[in-house]
Amino acid sequence: MDKQYRKTIIAGNWKMNLLASGVKDYADDLLTMIPNSSSWCEAVVCVPFVIIPAALSAFGNSHVSVGAQNMSQHESGAFTGEVSALQLNDLGAKYVILGHSERREVFGETDDIINKKVQTALQQGLSPIVCVGESLLQREIGITDELVSYQVKSALYEIDAKDFEKVTIAYEPIWAIGTGMTATPEDAQKTCAVIRNVVGSLYGADMARATSILYGGSMNDKNANELLAQVDIDGGLIGGASLKADTFAAIIDAAKQ
């Protein structure tokens, strides 16, 4: 992390877990354990759509932000079951995760769709957390750098520098998500540095230096310190370890370094 130039962000991705009825207890516990965390990082919980109102109520005016895990690329219309960026913004959500590997792999989202979602999110005032990452096969055949670079460029196509200031990028190697496997700190740092170089090629060195890049492959309370010690890793996109307030608080605490 380089806190001199960019913001540290620890974002929890609850995926399809937990209930609205339990959010207040979670929030009360978390806020008790990290009462001053805003002085060293921004904590975020990205929750299922149906839990967003409860999360906003539970976290209230605290220093923990609330985000969504996905949204439609369409602003409105006949898209049954979808949720728009305008609706998320109206609720009070600040962040939205876009391009998560599960959206790409399970739901077939393409780079073009993800780019449209990024554009729509920014137009409606949301801050996208854009996910990129390679599969195990892609890593083994040595195309991680090329693939991740392509994903970053595709997601940011036609996004101007002023809008890009609201974008966070998360490197999440697919083979390390929910598997307990984690990229070594050195490997994670190498790929995050590649991402920063791509941002520099698109927006210049100053913007690259100011961009927060998160690591999102099975970061937990045991490995967070090592991962967050890397110069180009500015936080984490936390899956399973964010479902319990104490483990999520421990990762947030690790960001003090």
Tab-separated table of C-alpha atoms in Angstrom:
chain	number	residue	atom	x	y	z
A	1	MET	CA	0.000	0.000	0.000
A	2	ASP	CA	1.097	3.551	-0.632
A	3	LYS	CA	-1.209	5.664	1.490
A	4	GLN	CA	0.586	8.828	0.531
A	5	TYR	CA	-1.019	8.767	-2.898
A	6	ARG	CA	-4.144	6.597	-2.775
A	7	LYS	CA	-6.990	5.365	-0.613
A	8	THR	CA	-6.945	1.988	1.114
A	9	ILE	CA	-10.234	0.085	0.680
A	10	ILE	CA	-11.334	-3.118	2.394
A	11	ALA	CA	-14.566	-4.270	0.747
A	12	GLY	CA	-16.609	-7.263	1.834
A	13	ASN	CA	-18.527	-9.209	-0.817
A	14	TRP	CA	-21.239	-11.158	0.977
A	15	LYS	CA	-22.335	-12.868	-2.262
A	16	MET	CA	-25.674	-14.693	-1.734
A	17	ASN	CA	-25.296	-15.007	2.030
A	18	LEU	CA	-26.756	-13.643	5.292
A	19	LEU	CA	-30.176	-12.178	5.978
A	20	ALA	CA	-31.544	-8.679	6.382
A	21	SER	CA	-32.713	-9.621	9.875
A	22	GLY	CA	-29.131	-10.226	10.988
A	23	VAL	CA	-27.487	-7.120	9.567
A	24	LYS	CA	-27.943	-4.894	12.620
A	25	ASP	CA	-26.165	-7.360	14.900
A	26	TYR	CA	-23.358	-7.689	12.342
A	27	ALA	CA	-23.045	-3.907	12.029
A	28	ASP	CA	-23.071	-3.362	15.790
A	29	ASP	CA	-20.311	-5.940	16.254
A	30	LEU	CA	-18.178	-4.624	13.401
A	31	LEU	CA	-18.432	-0.986	14.438
A	32	THR	CA	-17.477	-1.887	17.997
A	33	MET	CA	-14.339	-3.654	16.734
A	34	ILE	CA	-13.247	-0.968	14.235
A	35	PRO	CA	-14.397	2.303	15.812
A	36	ASN	CA	-11.654	4.408	14.215
A	37	SER	CA	-10.989	2.543	10.981
A	38	SER	CA	-11.833	5.530	8.795
A	39	SER	CA	-8.479	7.000	9.796
A	40	TRP	CA	-6.612	4.256	7.929
A	41	CYS	CA	-9.003	2.831	5.321
A	42	GLU	CA	-12.478	2.873	3.861
A	43	ALA	CA	-14.517	-0.172	4.874
A	44	VAL	CA	-17.286	-1.294	2.518
A	45	VAL	CA	-19.901	-4.045	2.635
A	46	CYS	CA	-21.318	-5.124	-0.743
A	47	VAL	CA	-24.511	-6.996	0.011
A	48	PRO	CA	-27.366	-8.682	-1.914
A	49	PHE	CA	-29.933	-6.272	-3.370
A	50	VAL	CA	-32.616	-7.214	-0.827
A	51	ILE	CA	-30.271	-6.463	2.076
A	52	ILE	CA	-29.141	-3.004	0.929
A	53	PRO	CA	-31.880	-1.059	2.822
A	54	ALA	CA	-31.172	-2.980	6.033
A	55	ALA	CA	-27.421	-2.426	5.638
A	56	LEU	CA	-27.874	1.289	5.041
A	57	SER	CA	-30.071	1.528	8.119
A	58	ALA	CA	-27.720	-0.542	10.289
A	59	PHE	CA	-24.550	1.301	9.324
A	60	GLY	CA	-26.344	4.657	9.309
A	61	ASN	CA	-23.943	7.586	9.390
A	62	SER	CA	-20.962	5.412	10.323
A	63	HIS	CA	-17.708	5.236	8.381
A	64	VAL	CA	-18.691	1.925	6.721
A	65	SER	CA	-20.010	2.337	3.171
A	66	VAL	CA	-22.611	0.101	1.533
A	67	GLY	CA	-22.455	-1.241	-1.998
A	68	ALA	CA	-24.142	-3.679	-4.375
A	69	GLN	CA	-22.690	-6.788	-5.999
A	70	ASN	CA	-23.992	-6.204	-9.508
A	71	MET	CA	-26.361	-4.075	-11.612
A	72	SER	CA	-27.865	-3.954	-15.076
A	73	GLN	CA	-26.140	-2.231	-17.957
A	74	HIS	CA	-29.546	-0.743	-18.829
A	75	GLU	CA	-30.775	2.460	-17.216
A	76	SER	CA	-34.432	1.341	-17.126
A	77	GLY	CA	-36.986	-0.628	-19.104
A	78	ALA	CA	-38.524	-4.051	-19.567
A	79	PHE	CA	-35.795	-6.112	-17.912
A	80	THR	CA	-37.623	-8.273	-15.382
A	81	GLY	CA	-35.557	-9.103	-12.330
A	82	GLU	CA	-32.806	-6.580	-13.042
A	83	VAL	CA	-31.739	-3.642	-10.867
A	84	SER	CA	-30.492	-0.354	-12.317
A	85	ALA	CA	-27.702	1.971	-11.269
A	86	LEU	CA	-30.269	4.732	-10.790
A	87	GLN	CA	-32.210	2.551	-8.346
A	88	LEU	CA	-29.031	1.709	-6.405
A	89	ASN	CA	-28.042	5.353	-6.232
A	90	ASP	CA	-31.543	6.303	-5.109
A	91	LEU	CA	-31.326	3.802	-2.250
A	92	GLY	CA	-28.025	5.290	-1.106
A	93	ALA	CA	-25.541	2.660	-2.252
A	94	LYS	CA	-22.073	4.071	-2.931
A	95	TYR	CA	-20.176	1.204	-4.558
A	96	VAL	CA	-21.045	-1.569	-7.008
A	97	ILE	CA	-18.951	-4.628	-7.883
A	98	LEU	CA	-18.762	-5.171	-11.649
A	99	GLY	CA	-17.184	-7.967	-13.674
A	100	HIS	CA	-16.782	-10.387	-10.778
A	101	SER	CA	-15.557	-13.751	-12.032
A	102	GLU	CA	-18.817	-15.389	-10.961
A	103	ARG	CA	-20.727	-12.972	-13.160
A	104	ARG	CA	-18.364	-13.736	-16.031
A	105	GLU	CA	-18.164	-17.504	-15.525
A	106	VAL	CA	-21.617	-18.429	-14.207
A	107	PHE	CA	-23.790	-15.794	-15.866
A	108	GLY	CA	-21.861	-15.322	-19.093
A	109	GLU	CA	-21.117	-11.635	-18.825
A	110	THR	CA	-18.790	-10.471	-21.598
A	111	ASP	CA	-16.187	-7.726	-21.552
A	112	ASP	CA	-18.566	-5.615	-23.635
A	113	ILE	CA	-21.372	-5.988	-21.088
A	114	ILE	CA	-18.998	-5.145	-18.252
A	115	ASN	CA	-17.822	-2.014	-20.051
A	116	LYS	CA	-21.434	-0.906	-20.541
A	117	LYS	CA	-22.104	-1.493	-16.837
A	118	VAL	CA	-19.071	0.592	-15.861
A	119	GLN	CA	-20.249	3.434	-18.067
A	120	THR	CA	-23.792	3.266	-16.677
A	121	ALA	CA	-22.613	3.108	-13.057
A	122	LEU	CA	-20.452	6.188	-13.494
A	123	GLN	CA	-23.231	8.088	-15.251
A	124	GLN	CA	-25.488	7.442	-12.251
A	125	GLY	CA	-22.946	8.446	-9.610
A	126	LEU	CA	-21.864	5.016	-8.368
A	127	SER	CA	-18.253	4.015	-7.728
A	128	PRO	CA	-17.474	0.757	-9.580
A	129	ILE	CA	-15.152	-1.905	-8.200
A	130	VAL	CA	-14.086	-3.516	-11.474
A	131	CYS	CA	-12.867	-7.110	-11.190
A	132	VAL	CA	-10.288	-8.740	-13.454
A	133	GLY	CA	-8.421	-12.028	-13.206
A	134	GLU	CA	-7.306	-15.233	-14.860
A	135	SER	CA	-8.258	-18.904	-14.585
A	136	LEU	CA	-5.793	-21.562	-13.461
A	137	LEU	CA	-5.306	-22.764	-17.052
A	138	GLN	CA	-4.660	-19.230	-18.275
A	139	ARG	CA	-2.125	-18.779	-15.505
A	140	GLU	CA	-0.392	-22.077	-16.277
A	141	ILE	CA	0.014	-21.260	-19.959
A	142	GLY	CA	1.492	-17.882	-19.091
A	143	ILE	CA	-1.043	-15.344	-20.345
A	144	THR	CA	-1.998	-13.712	-17.044
A	145	ASP	CA	-0.450	-10.345	-17.867
A	146	GLU	CA	-1.932	-10.175	-21.347
A	147	LEU	CA	-5.398	-11.306	-20.242
A	148	VAL	CA	-5.626	-8.990	-17.248
A	149	SER	CA	-4.359	-6.068	-19.323
A	150	TYR	CA	-7.040	-6.773	-21.933
A	151	GLN	CA	-9.771	-6.996	-19.280
A	152	VAL	CA	-8.738	-3.654	-17.780
A	153	LYS	CA	-8.624	-1.930	-21.159
A	154	SER	CA	-11.976	-3.420	-22.180
A	155	ALA	CA	-13.706	-2.420	-18.935
A	156	LEU	CA	-12.412	1.144	-19.237
A	157	TYR	CA	-13.132	1.635	-22.938
A	158	GLU	CA	-14.427	5.177	-23.550
A	159	ILE	CA	-14.190	6.051	-19.840
A	160	ASP	CA	-12.578	9.473	-19.561
A	161	ALA	CA	-10.063	10.445	-16.906
A	162	LYS	CA	-12.511	12.522	-14.855
A	163	ASP	CA	-14.927	9.615	-14.525
A	164	PHE	CA	-12.137	7.100	-13.957
A	165	GLU	CA	-11.270	8.833	-10.694
A	166	LYS	CA	-14.280	7.023	-9.152
A	167	VAL	CA	-13.115	3.552	-10.313
A	168	THR	CA	-11.397	0.950	-8.140
A	169	ILE	CA	-9.875	-2.151	-9.723
A	170	ALA	CA	-9.788	-5.544	-8.008
A	171	TYR	CA	-7.439	-8.309	-9.116
A	172	GLU	CA	-9.146	-11.604	-8.321
A	173	PRO	CA	-7.464	-14.701	-9.758
A	174	ILE	CA	-10.355	-17.057	-10.505
A	175	TRP	CA	-8.456	-20.099	-9.244
A	176	ALA	CA	-8.104	-18.476	-5.809
A	177	ILE	CA	-11.729	-17.470	-5.220
A	178	GLY	CA	-13.503	-19.548	-2.604
A	179	THR	CA	-10.899	-22.308	-2.931
A	180	GLY	CA	-8.665	-21.428	-0.003
A	181	MET	CA	-5.819	-21.042	-2.508
A	182	THR	CA	-4.170	-17.629	-2.570
A	183	ALA	CA	-1.669	-16.064	-4.922
A	184	THR	CA	1.645	-15.522	-3.181
A	185	PRO	CA	2.139	-11.909	-2.106
A	186	GLU	CA	4.836	-11.616	-4.758
A	187	ASP	CA	2.599	-12.955	-7.551
A	188	ALA	CA	-0.314	-10.772	-6.465
A	189	GLN	CA	1.988	-7.748	-6.367
A	190	LYS	CA	3.324	-8.524	-9.844
A	191	THR	CA	-0.140	-8.613	-11.405
A	192	CYS	CA	-1.345	-5.542	-9.524
A	193	ALA	CA	1.727	-3.713	-10.838
A	194	VAL	CA	0.749	-4.795	-14.364
A	195	ILE	CA	-2.720	-3.334	-13.780
A	196	ARG	CA	-1.213	-0.058	-12.553
A	197	ASN	CA	0.973	0.120	-15.654
A	198	VAL	CA	-2.095	-0.352	-17.861
A	199	VAL	CA	-3.882	2.468	-16.030
A	200	GLY	CA	-0.797	4.604	-16.584
A	201	SER	CA	-0.850	3.872	-20.308
A	202	LEU	CA	-4.504	4.965	-20.459
A	203	TYR	CA	-4.584	7.924	-18.085
A	204	GLY	CA	-1.012	8.887	-17.237
A	205	ALA	CA	1.391	8.255	-14.374
A	206	ASP	CA	-0.300	10.543	-11.854
A	207	MET	CA	-3.659	8.833	-12.272
A	208	ALA	CA	-2.046	5.392	-12.072
A	209	ARG	CA	-0.325	6.358	-8.843
A	210	ALA	CA	-3.637	7.553	-7.381
A	211	THR	CA	-5.681	4.460	-8.351
A	212	SER	CA	-6.626	1.973	-5.628
A	213	ILE	CA	-6.033	-1.633	-6.696
A	214	LEU	CA	-7.429	-4.396	-4.472
A	215	TYR	CA	-6.547	-8.077	-4.197
A	216	GLY	CA	-9.540	-10.417	-4.188
A	217	GLY	CA	-8.473	-14.047	-4.049
A	218	SER	CA	-9.170	-15.638	-0.655
A	219	MET	CA	-7.676	-12.825	1.414
A	220	ASN	CA	-8.376	-13.532	5.063
A	221	ASP	CA	-7.294	-12.563	8.559
A	222	LYS	CA	-4.276	-14.889	8.355
A	223	ASN	CA	-2.715	-13.628	5.107
A	224	ALA	CA	-3.930	-10.016	4.948
A	225	ASN	CA	-0.808	-8.520	6.504
A	226	GLU	CA	1.529	-10.033	3.921
A	227	LEU	CA	-0.692	-9.155	0.990
A	228	LEU	CA	-1.355	-5.600	2.146
A	229	ALA	CA	2.361	-5.024	2.653
A	230	GLN	CA	2.846	-5.084	-1.132
A	231	VAL	CA	3.309	-1.634	-2.626
A	232	ASP	CA	0.680	-2.021	-5.383
A	233	ILE	CA	-2.007	-3.749	-3.287
A	234	ASP	CA	-4.215	-1.061	-1.769
A	235	GLY	CA	-6.786	-3.207	-0.028
A	236	GLY	CA	-8.911	-6.286	-0.466
A	237	LEU	CA	-12.153	-7.534	-1.960
A	238	ILE	CA	-13.079	-10.061	0.706
A	239	GLY	CA	-15.475	-12.944	0.148
A	240	GLY	CA	-16.097	-15.604	2.796
A	241	ALA	CA	-13.934	-13.898	5.409
A	242	SER	CA	-16.267	-10.881	5.374
A	243	LEU	CA	-19.292	-12.875	6.526
A	244	LYS	CA	-18.210	-12.812	10.161
A	245	ALA	CA	-17.681	-9.427	11.743
A	246	ASP	CA	-14.623	-10.487	13.734
A	247	THR	CA	-12.635	-11.849	10.782
A	248	PHE	CA	-13.610	-8.886	8.599
A	249	ALA	CA	-12.554	-6.525	11.403
A	250	ALA	CA	-9.190	-8.301	11.637
A	251	ILE	CA	-8.562	-7.708	7.920
A	252	ILE	CA	-9.545	-4.061	8.257
A	253	ASP	CA	-7.177	-3.826	11.215
A	254	ALA	CA	-4.380	-5.290	9.062
A	255	ALA	CA	-4.746	-2.277	6.770
A	256	LYS	CA	-3.311	-0.050	9.512
A	257	GLN	CA	0.222	-0.874	8.340
